[in-house]
Amino acid sequence: MQRLQQFFLLLLVGAAAAGLAQATVAQEEQTKVAGNIVHYQPEQVHLAFGETVLDIVVTWNTRDNTNESTCEFGIGGLNQRAKAAQMPTKFVDGGPKKATQYIHRVTLSQLQPNSTYLYHCGSDLGWSATYWFQTHFDHSDWAPSLAIYGDMGVVNAVSLPALQRETQRGQYDAIIHVGDFAYDMEKENGEVGDEFMRQVETIAAYVPYMVCVGNHEEKYNFSHYINRFSMPGGRDNMFYSFDLGPVHFIGFSTEFYYFTQFGIKQIVAQYDWLEQDLIEANRPENRRKRPWIITFGHRPMYCSNDNGDDCANHETIVRKGLPMLDMFGLEPLFYQYGVDVELWAHEHCYERMWPMYNYTVYNGSLSEPYVNPGAPIHIISGAAGNHEGREPFFKHMPPWSAFHSQDFGYLRLKAHNASHLYFEQVSDDKKGAVIDSFWVIKDKHGPYNA
């Protein structure tokens, strides 16, 4: 009996040893597989306008190279296919890990106007979820709606839930993000940028997400901003324009004026391009077709914030130009060519100003300041949410500041027609309440005469 018990004990020990050996082999195999995981699944999907509003550029990322970039799309089904002529772009983060990903871009060209398209993107190695977008008219006789904001990070992205909800309800035709993304895209070897792009996918996969660069994108010579987005014009997303309804929008870089270690040629190139674009927009046939000109850049020419930022100084660099030289300042340029509205961010607040030029107010009239104003209207909306907090204001506000708020929130624009624009600022602190609204009304557009 004792020998029989010893025999069974030996069998149990042997079985346990065999099981342990098998588990060890399985663990080793799992480790081998883990070391060779491939990441072909698309992520961070977002849209932008191409060279026209009927050309939509779809951009996404994969961790590994799929060697192809394809979109399947169509009205009512995925019955068309567009493939990028170029291979995916390899993007290596500048951090210590040199994290690598591949950027894919496919242009869906000559789409039908006023139509809802379904699409998904990827390759035969993996596909994204199916999204949708609404195309617009390529003429000016319609009224687009936009959400506009800057300075939204991964942490404390206060405006994001409302923007997600409103975008997926079809409330907006486009989004304009006026600089400062993620805080900051390059952090944690680019993982913060990846998380930001995943978060805004719930907006940017459904409407064109148009952007301009901010100071928080400076790291590694703006490489994350340049690689992650796909704005029209082929100028590294730094300056470009697009037409939407009755509005000619111009996005540009204020950061060229501050990070001059990257050279001043970019300031000259942008200034020359801006002037040529404004000349073209002011041709009589173009100004009749799209009478409104709206610019957007990150750092404001004017602000009332008591934080030492450049916009609180009298001679702001963007406004006046390079110090000592007073060259390439944008305020005279925008005034000369009749820019109607200038949109800014950078300050974590909302501020609306009276129509002004060179610190002088040019209201249309005392009772109707925004009816046929005599100078551009400046609006700051940089309060979409970030961990740096709110900006303080001066105790004594300057006479050119019409309204200001520290509330987190975002700006809405409805371009009704050739004569009427409507703006409203939404407060997230007040659960979506509109805290400021106003109309800009013009019966003629063009250069100002002070």
Coordinates of C-alpha atoms in Angstrom, one line a residue:
M1 CA 0.0 0.0 0.0
Q2 CA 2.8 2.4 0.9
R3 CA 4.6 1.7 -2.4
L4 CA 1.3 2.4 -4.3
Q5 CA 1.0 5.8 -2.5
Q6 CA 4.6 6.6 -3.4
F7 CA 3.9 5.6 -7.0
F8 CA 0.9 8.0 -7.3
L9 CA 2.9 10.7 -5.6
L10 CA 5.6 10.4 -8.2
L11 CA 2.9 10.6 -10.9
L12 CA 1.5 13.8 -9.4
V13 CA 5.0 15.4 -9.2
G14 CA 5.7 14.4 -12.7
A15 CA 2.5 15.8 -14.0
A16 CA 3.1 19.1 -12.1
A17 CA 6.6 19.3 -13.5
A18 CA 5.2 18.7 -17.0
G19 CA 2.6 21.3 -16.5
L20 CA 5.1 23.8 -15.3
A21 CA 7.3 23.0 -18.3
Q22 CA 4.4 23.5 -20.7
A23 CA 3.5 26.8 -18.9
T24 CA 7.1 28.0 -19.3
V25 CA 7.1 27.2 -23.0
A26 CA 3.7 28.9 -23.4
Q27 CA 5.0 32.0 -21.6
E28 CA 8.1 32.0 -23.8
E29 CA 6.0 31.8 -26.9
Q30 CA 3.8 34.6 -25.6
T31 CA 6.8 36.7 -25.0
K32 CA 8.0 36.0 -28.5
V33 CA 4.7 37.1 -30.0
A34 CA 4.6 40.2 -27.8
G35 CA 8.0 41.2 -29.1
N36 CA 6.6 41.0 -32.6
I37 CA 3.2 42.6 -32.2
V38 CA 2.2 44.5 -35.3
H39 CA 0.0 47.7 -35.2
Y40 CA -1.8 48.0 -38.5
Q41 CA -5.1 49.3 -37.1
P42 CA -5.8 52.9 -38.1
E43 CA -6.3 55.4 -35.3
Q44 CA -6.5 59.2 -34.8
V45 CA -8.7 59.7 -37.9
H46 CA -9.4 63.3 -38.8
L47 CA -10.6 65.3 -41.8
A48 CA -9.6 68.6 -43.5
F49 CA -10.6 70.5 -46.5
G50 CA -8.4 70.0 -49.5
E51 CA -7.9 72.5 -52.3
T52 CA -11.7 73.0 -52.5
V53 CA -14.5 72.2 -50.1
L54 CA -15.4 69.3 -52.3
D55 CA -12.0 67.7 -51.7
I56 CA -11.7 66.1 -48.3
V57 CA -8.4 64.9 -47.0
V58 CA -8.6 61.9 -44.6
T59 CA -5.5 61.6 -42.3
W60 CA -4.8 58.8 -39.8
N61 CA -1.9 57.0 -38.1
T62 CA -0.7 53.4 -37.8
R63 CA 2.2 52.2 -35.6
D64 CA 3.6 50.0 -38.3
N65 CA 3.9 50.6 -42.0
T66 CA 1.1 49.1 -44.0
N67 CA 2.8 50.2 -47.3
E68 CA -0.6 51.5 -48.5
S69 CA -3.3 54.1 -47.5
T70 CA -6.8 53.5 -48.7
C71 CA -10.3 54.9 -48.1
E72 CA -13.5 53.2 -49.0
F73 CA -16.4 55.7 -49.2
G74 CA -19.6 56.5 -50.8
I75 CA -23.2 58.0 -50.5
G76 CA -25.2 55.3 -48.8
G77 CA -22.5 52.7 -48.8
L78 CA -18.7 52.1 -49.2
N79 CA -18.9 51.6 -52.9
Q80 CA -15.9 53.8 -54.0
R81 CA -12.2 53.5 -53.3
A82 CA -9.4 56.1 -53.2
K83 CA -5.8 55.1 -52.6
A84 CA -2.9 57.4 -51.9
A85 CA -0.4 57.7 -54.6
Q86 CA 2.4 58.0 -52.0
M87 CA 3.5 55.7 -49.3
P88 CA 2.7 56.5 -45.7
T89 CA 5.0 59.1 -44.2
K90 CA 7.3 57.8 -41.5
F91 CA 7.3 60.2 -38.5
V92 CA 9.9 59.8 -35.8
D93 CA 9.4 61.7 -32.5
G94 CA 12.3 63.8 -31.3
G95 CA 12.3 62.3 -27.8
P96 CA 14.7 59.8 -26.3
K97 CA 12.7 56.7 -27.4
K98 CA 12.5 58.0 -31.0
A99 CA 8.9 56.6 -31.2
T100 CA 7.9 55.9 -34.7
Q101 CA 4.5 56.0 -36.4
Y102 CA 3.2 56.3 -40.0
I103 CA 1.0 59.1 -41.2
H104 CA -1.5 58.2 -43.9
R105 CA -3.2 60.8 -46.2
V106 CA -5.9 60.1 -48.8
T107 CA -7.8 62.8 -50.7
L108 CA -11.4 62.2 -51.6
S109 CA -11.7 64.4 -54.7
Q110 CA -14.6 66.0 -56.6
L111 CA -17.3 64.9 -54.2
Q112 CA -20.9 65.6 -54.7
P113 CA -22.1 68.8 -52.9
N114 CA -24.7 68.8 -50.1
S115 CA -24.3 65.0 -49.6
T116 CA -23.7 62.6 -46.7
Y117 CA -20.8 60.3 -47.3
L118 CA -19.8 57.2 -45.3
Y119 CA -16.2 56.2 -45.1
H120 CA -13.6 54.1 -43.4
C121 CA -9.8 54.1 -43.9
G122 CA -6.9 51.7 -43.6
S123 CA -5.6 48.9 -45.8
D124 CA -6.1 45.2 -46.3
L125 CA -4.2 44.7 -43.0
G126 CA -6.9 46.6 -41.0
W127 CA -9.7 49.1 -41.2
S128 CA -11.0 51.9 -39.0
A129 CA -14.6 52.2 -37.8
T130 CA -17.0 53.6 -40.4
Y131 CA -17.6 57.4 -40.0
W132 CA -19.6 60.0 -42.0
F133 CA -19.3 63.6 -43.1
Q134 CA -21.5 66.1 -44.9
T135 CA -20.2 67.8 -48.0
H136 CA -21.0 71.5 -48.7
F137 CA -21.6 73.7 -51.7
D138 CA -18.6 75.1 -53.6
H139 CA -20.5 78.4 -54.1
S140 CA -21.0 81.3 -51.7
D141 CA -24.7 81.3 -51.5
W142 CA -25.2 79.3 -48.3
A143 CA -24.7 79.8 -44.5
P144 CA -21.9 77.8 -42.9
S145 CA -21.7 77.2 -39.1
L146 CA -18.4 76.8 -37.3
A147 CA -17.0 76.2 -33.8
I148 CA -13.8 78.1 -33.0
Y149 CA -11.5 77.8 -30.1
G150 CA -7.9 77.4 -29.0
D151 CA -5.8 76.1 -26.1
M152 CA -7.4 72.7 -25.5
G153 CA -5.3 70.0 -23.9
V154 CA -5.7 66.4 -22.9
V155 CA -6.1 67.3 -19.3
N156 CA -9.1 69.4 -18.4
A157 CA -10.4 69.6 -22.0
V158 CA -13.6 71.3 -20.6
S159 CA -15.2 72.0 -24.0
L160 CA -14.7 68.6 -25.5
P161 CA -17.9 66.9 -24.4
A162 CA -20.2 69.6 -25.7
L163 CA -18.2 69.9 -29.0
Q164 CA -18.4 66.1 -29.4
R165 CA -22.2 66.1 -28.9
E166 CA -22.9 69.1 -31.1
T167 CA -20.6 68.0 -33.9
Q168 CA -22.1 64.5 -34.1
R169 CA -25.6 66.1 -34.2
G170 CA -24.5 67.9 -37.4
Q171 CA -24.4 71.4 -35.8
Y172 CA -21.1 72.4 -37.5
D173 CA -19.8 72.5 -41.0
A174 CA -16.2 72.9 -39.8
I175 CA -14.0 73.4 -36.7
I176 CA -11.2 75.9 -36.4
H177 CA -8.7 75.1 -33.6
V178 CA -6.6 78.3 -33.2
G179 CA -3.3 76.7 -31.8
D180 CA -2.1 75.0 -28.7
F181 CA -3.0 71.3 -28.8
A182 CA -2.7 68.6 -26.1
Y183 CA -0.2 70.5 -23.8
D184 CA 2.0 69.2 -25.3
M185 CA 2.0 66.8 -28.3
E186 CA 5.7 65.8 -27.9
K187 CA 5.4 64.9 -24.2
E188 CA 5.9 61.3 -23.1
N189 CA 7.7 60.5 -26.4
G190 CA 4.6 61.7 -28.3
E191 CA 2.1 59.7 -26.4
V192 CA 0.3 62.9 -25.2
G193 CA -0.1 63.9 -28.8
D194 CA -1.5 60.5 -29.7
E195 CA -4.0 60.7 -26.8
F196 CA -5.1 64.2 -27.9
M197 CA -5.7 63.0 -31.5
R198 CA -7.7 60.0 -30.2
Q199 CA -9.9 62.3 -28.1
V200 CA -10.6 64.8 -30.9
E201 CA -11.3 62.0 -33.4
T202 CA -14.9 62.1 -32.1
I203 CA -15.1 65.6 -33.6
A204 CA -12.5 65.6 -36.4
A205 CA -13.5 62.4 -38.0
Y206 CA -16.9 64.0 -38.8
V207 CA -16.1 67.5 -39.9
P208 CA -13.0 69.2 -41.3
Y209 CA -10.7 70.1 -38.4
M210 CA -8.8 73.2 -39.6
V211 CA -5.9 74.4 -37.5
C212 CA -3.1 76.9 -37.0
V213 CA 0.1 76.5 -35.0
G214 CA 0.6 77.8 -31.4
N215 CA 3.5 78.2 -29.1
H216 CA 3.0 74.9 -27.4
E217 CA 3.8 73.1 -30.7
E218 CA 7.3 74.6 -30.9
K219 CA 9.2 71.5 -29.8
Y220 CA 11.5 69.8 -32.4
N221 CA 10.8 72.7 -34.8
F222 CA 7.0 72.1 -34.8
S223 CA 7.4 68.6 -36.0
H224 CA 4.3 67.1 -34.4
Y225 CA 2.1 69.9 -35.8
I226 CA 3.6 69.6 -39.2
N227 CA 3.3 65.8 -39.4
R228 CA 0.0 65.2 -37.7
F229 CA -2.2 67.6 -39.7
S230 CA -3.0 68.0 -43.4
M231 CA -4.0 71.6 -44.3
P232 CA -4.3 72.7 -47.9
G233 CA -1.5 74.5 -49.8
G234 CA 1.5 72.3 -49.1
R235 CA 3.2 74.7 -46.8
D236 CA 3.7 72.4 -43.7
N237 CA 0.2 73.6 -42.5
M238 CA 1.7 76.9 -41.4
F239 CA -0.2 79.3 -43.6
Y240 CA -3.1 78.6 -46.0
S241 CA -6.6 79.8 -46.9
F242 CA -9.9 78.2 -47.8
D243 CA -13.3 79.4 -48.9
L244 CA -16.5 78.4 -47.1
G245 CA -19.8 79.9 -48.1
P246 CA -19.5 83.7 -48.2
V247 CA -16.2 83.7 -46.2
H248 CA -12.6 83.6 -47.2
F249 CA -10.7 82.2 -44.2
I250 CA -6.9 82.7 -43.8
G251 CA -4.9 80.7 -41.2
F252 CA -1.3 81.7 -40.4
S253 CA 1.5 81.3 -37.9
T254 CA 2.2 83.9 -35.3
E255 CA 5.0 81.7 -34.0
F256 CA 7.4 82.7 -36.8
Y257 CA 7.7 86.0 -35.0
Y258 CA 8.7 84.5 -31.7
F259 CA 10.9 81.4 -32.5
T260 CA 13.3 83.2 -34.8
Q261 CA 16.0 80.6 -34.0
F262 CA 14.4 78.7 -36.9
G263 CA 15.2 81.6 -39.2
I264 CA 13.4 84.7 -40.4
K265 CA 13.0 83.6 -44.0
Q266 CA 9.7 82.0 -42.9
I267 CA 8.5 85.4 -41.7
V268 CA 9.2 86.9 -45.1
A269 CA 7.7 84.0 -47.0
Q270 CA 4.5 84.1 -45.0
Y271 CA 4.2 87.9 -45.2
D272 CA 4.6 87.8 -49.0
W273 CA 2.1 84.9 -49.3
L274 CA -0.4 86.7 -47.1
E275 CA -0.2 89.8 -49.2
Q276 CA -0.7 87.9 -52.4
D277 CA -3.6 85.9 -51.0
L278 CA -5.3 89.2 -49.8
I279 CA -4.7 90.8 -53.2
E280 CA -6.4 87.8 -54.8
A281 CA -9.3 87.8 -52.3
N282 CA -9.8 91.6 -53.0
R283 CA -10.2 91.2 -56.7
P284 CA -13.7 92.7 -57.4
E285 CA -15.1 89.4 -58.7
N286 CA -13.7 87.5 -55.7
R287 CA -14.8 90.0 -53.1
R288 CA -18.3 90.0 -54.6
K289 CA -18.4 86.2 -54.4
R290 CA -16.9 86.0 -50.9
P291 CA -17.1 89.4 -49.3
W292 CA -16.0 88.4 -45.8
I293 CA -12.4 87.9 -45.0
I294 CA -11.6 86.3 -41.6
T295 CA -8.1 85.5 -40.3
F296 CA -7.0 83.2 -37.5
G297 CA -3.7 83.1 -35.8
H298 CA -2.7 82.0 -32.3
R299 CA -1.1 85.0 -30.4
P300 CA -3.3 88.1 -30.4
M301 CA -2.3 91.6 -31.5
Y302 CA -4.3 93.0 -28.5
C303 CA -5.5 91.6 -25.1
S304 CA -6.4 92.9 -21.7
N305 CA -4.7 90.1 -19.7
D306 CA -2.5 91.0 -16.7
N307 CA 0.0 88.2 -17.2
G308 CA 2.9 89.8 -19.0
D309 CA 2.2 88.3 -22.4
D310 CA 3.2 90.2 -25.6
C311 CA -0.4 91.1 -26.5
A312 CA -0.6 93.2 -23.3
N313 CA 2.4 95.3 -24.5
H314 CA 1.9 98.4 -26.7
E315 CA 4.1 97.3 -29.5
T316 CA 3.1 93.7 -30.1
I317 CA 5.4 91.9 -32.5
V318 CA 2.7 90.3 -34.6
R319 CA 1.0 93.7 -34.9
K320 CA 4.1 96.0 -35.4
G321 CA 6.7 93.5 -36.9
L322 CA 10.2 92.6 -35.9
P323 CA 11.6 94.7 -33.1
M324 CA 13.9 97.6 -34.1
L325 CA 12.9 97.1 -37.8
D326 CA 9.1 97.5 -37.7
M327 CA 9.0 95.2 -40.7
F328 CA 6.4 92.5 -41.6
G329 CA 3.8 93.7 -39.1
L330 CA 0.4 92.3 -39.9
E331 CA -1.9 95.0 -38.6
P332 CA -1.3 97.5 -41.4
L333 CA -1.5 94.6 -44.0
F334 CA -4.9 93.4 -42.7
Y335 CA -6.2 96.9 -42.5
Q336 CA -5.1 97.8 -46.0
Y337 CA -6.8 94.8 -47.5
G338 CA -10.0 95.1 -45.5
V339 CA -9.9 92.0 -43.2
D340 CA -13.3 92.0 -41.4
V341 CA -12.6 89.8 -38.4
E342 CA -9.4 88.6 -36.7
L343 CA -9.7 85.5 -34.5
W344 CA -7.1 84.7 -31.8
A345 CA -6.4 82.4 -28.9
H346 CA -3.4 82.0 -26.6
E347 CA -5.0 83.8 -23.7
H348 CA -7.1 81.4 -21.7
C349 CA -10.2 83.6 -21.8
Y350 CA -12.8 85.2 -24.1
E351 CA -12.5 88.8 -25.1
R352 CA -14.4 90.8 -27.7
M353 CA -13.1 94.1 -28.8
W354 CA -14.6 97.1 -30.5
P355 CA -13.5 97.6 -34.1
M356 CA -10.0 99.0 -33.8
Y357 CA -6.8 100.0 -35.6
N358 CA -3.6 101.2 -33.9
Y359 CA -5.3 101.4 -30.5
T360 CA -8.1 103.6 -31.9
V361 CA -11.7 102.5 -31.9
Y362 CA -13.6 102.9 -35.2
N363 CA -17.1 101.9 -34.4
G364 CA -19.7 102.1 -37.1
S365 CA -21.7 104.3 -34.8
L366 CA -22.2 104.8 -31.1
S367 CA -25.5 102.9 -31.1
E368 CA -24.4 100.2 -33.7
P369 CA -20.7 99.7 -33.3
Y370 CA -20.5 96.6 -35.5
V371 CA -22.7 98.0 -38.4
N372 CA -20.2 99.1 -41.1
P373 CA -17.3 99.3 -38.7
G374 CA -14.2 101.3 -39.8
A375 CA -11.6 98.7 -38.7
P376 CA -11.2 94.9 -38.1
I377 CA -12.9 93.3 -35.1
H378 CA -10.6 91.3 -32.8
I379 CA -11.9 88.3 -30.9
I380 CA -10.0 86.0 -28.5
S381 CA -11.4 82.6 -27.7
G382 CA -8.7 80.5 -26.1
A383 CA -10.6 78.9 -23.3
A384 CA -11.5 75.4 -24.5
G385 CA -9.7 73.9 -21.5
N386 CA -6.2 73.1 -20.3
H387 CA -4.4 72.4 -17.1
E388 CA -2.7 75.8 -17.0
G389 CA -5.9 77.5 -15.9
R390 CA -7.6 80.8 -16.5
E391 CA -6.0 84.2 -17.3
P392 CA -6.4 87.3 -15.2
F393 CA -7.6 90.6 -16.6
F394 CA -6.4 94.1 -15.8
K395 CA -8.3 95.8 -13.0
H396 CA -8.9 98.8 -15.2
M397 CA -10.0 97.6 -18.6
P398 CA -8.9 99.6 -21.7
P399 CA -11.6 101.5 -23.6
W400 CA -11.3 99.3 -26.7
S401 CA -12.3 96.1 -24.8
A402 CA -16.0 95.5 -25.2
F403 CA -16.6 92.3 -23.3
H404 CA -14.4 89.8 -21.4
S405 CA -14.9 86.6 -19.5
Q406 CA -12.7 84.0 -17.7
D407 CA -15.2 81.2 -18.3
F408 CA -14.1 78.1 -20.1
G409 CA -15.9 77.8 -23.5
Y410 CA -15.8 78.2 -27.2
L411 CA -17.0 80.5 -30.0
R412 CA -19.7 79.8 -32.6
L413 CA -19.9 81.6 -36.0
K414 CA -22.8 81.6 -38.4
A415 CA -22.0 83.3 -41.7
H416 CA -25.6 84.0 -42.8
N417 CA -24.9 85.9 -46.0
A418 CA -22.9 88.6 -47.7
S419 CA -23.9 91.2 -45.2
H420 CA -24.5 89.4 -41.8
L421 CA -22.2 87.4 -39.5
Y422 CA -23.4 86.2 -36.1
F423 CA -21.0 85.3 -33.2
E424 CA -21.8 83.8 -29.8
Q425 CA -19.5 82.6 -27.0
V426 CA -20.6 79.5 -25.1
S427 CA -19.7 79.1 -21.4
D428 CA -18.9 75.6 -20.2
D429 CA -18.9 76.9 -16.7
K430 CA -22.5 77.9 -17.1
K431 CA -23.5 74.6 -18.7
G432 CA -23.7 75.7 -22.3
A433 CA -25.2 79.1 -21.8
V434 CA -24.4 81.9 -24.3
I435 CA -22.6 84.6 -22.4
D436 CA -22.0 87.0 -25.3
S437 CA -23.4 87.4 -28.8
F438 CA -23.3 90.0 -31.5
W439 CA -23.9 90.6 -35.2
V440 CA -21.4 92.1 -37.6
I441 CA -23.3 93.8 -40.4
K442 CA -21.8 95.3 -43.6
D443 CA -23.3 96.6 -46.8
K444 CA -19.9 96.9 -48.4
H445 CA -16.5 95.2 -48.0
G446 CA -13.0 96.3 -48.8
P447 CA -10.0 98.4 -47.6
Y448 CA -10.6 100.7 -44.7
N449 CA -10.1 104.5 -44.9
A450 CA -9.2 105.9 -41.5

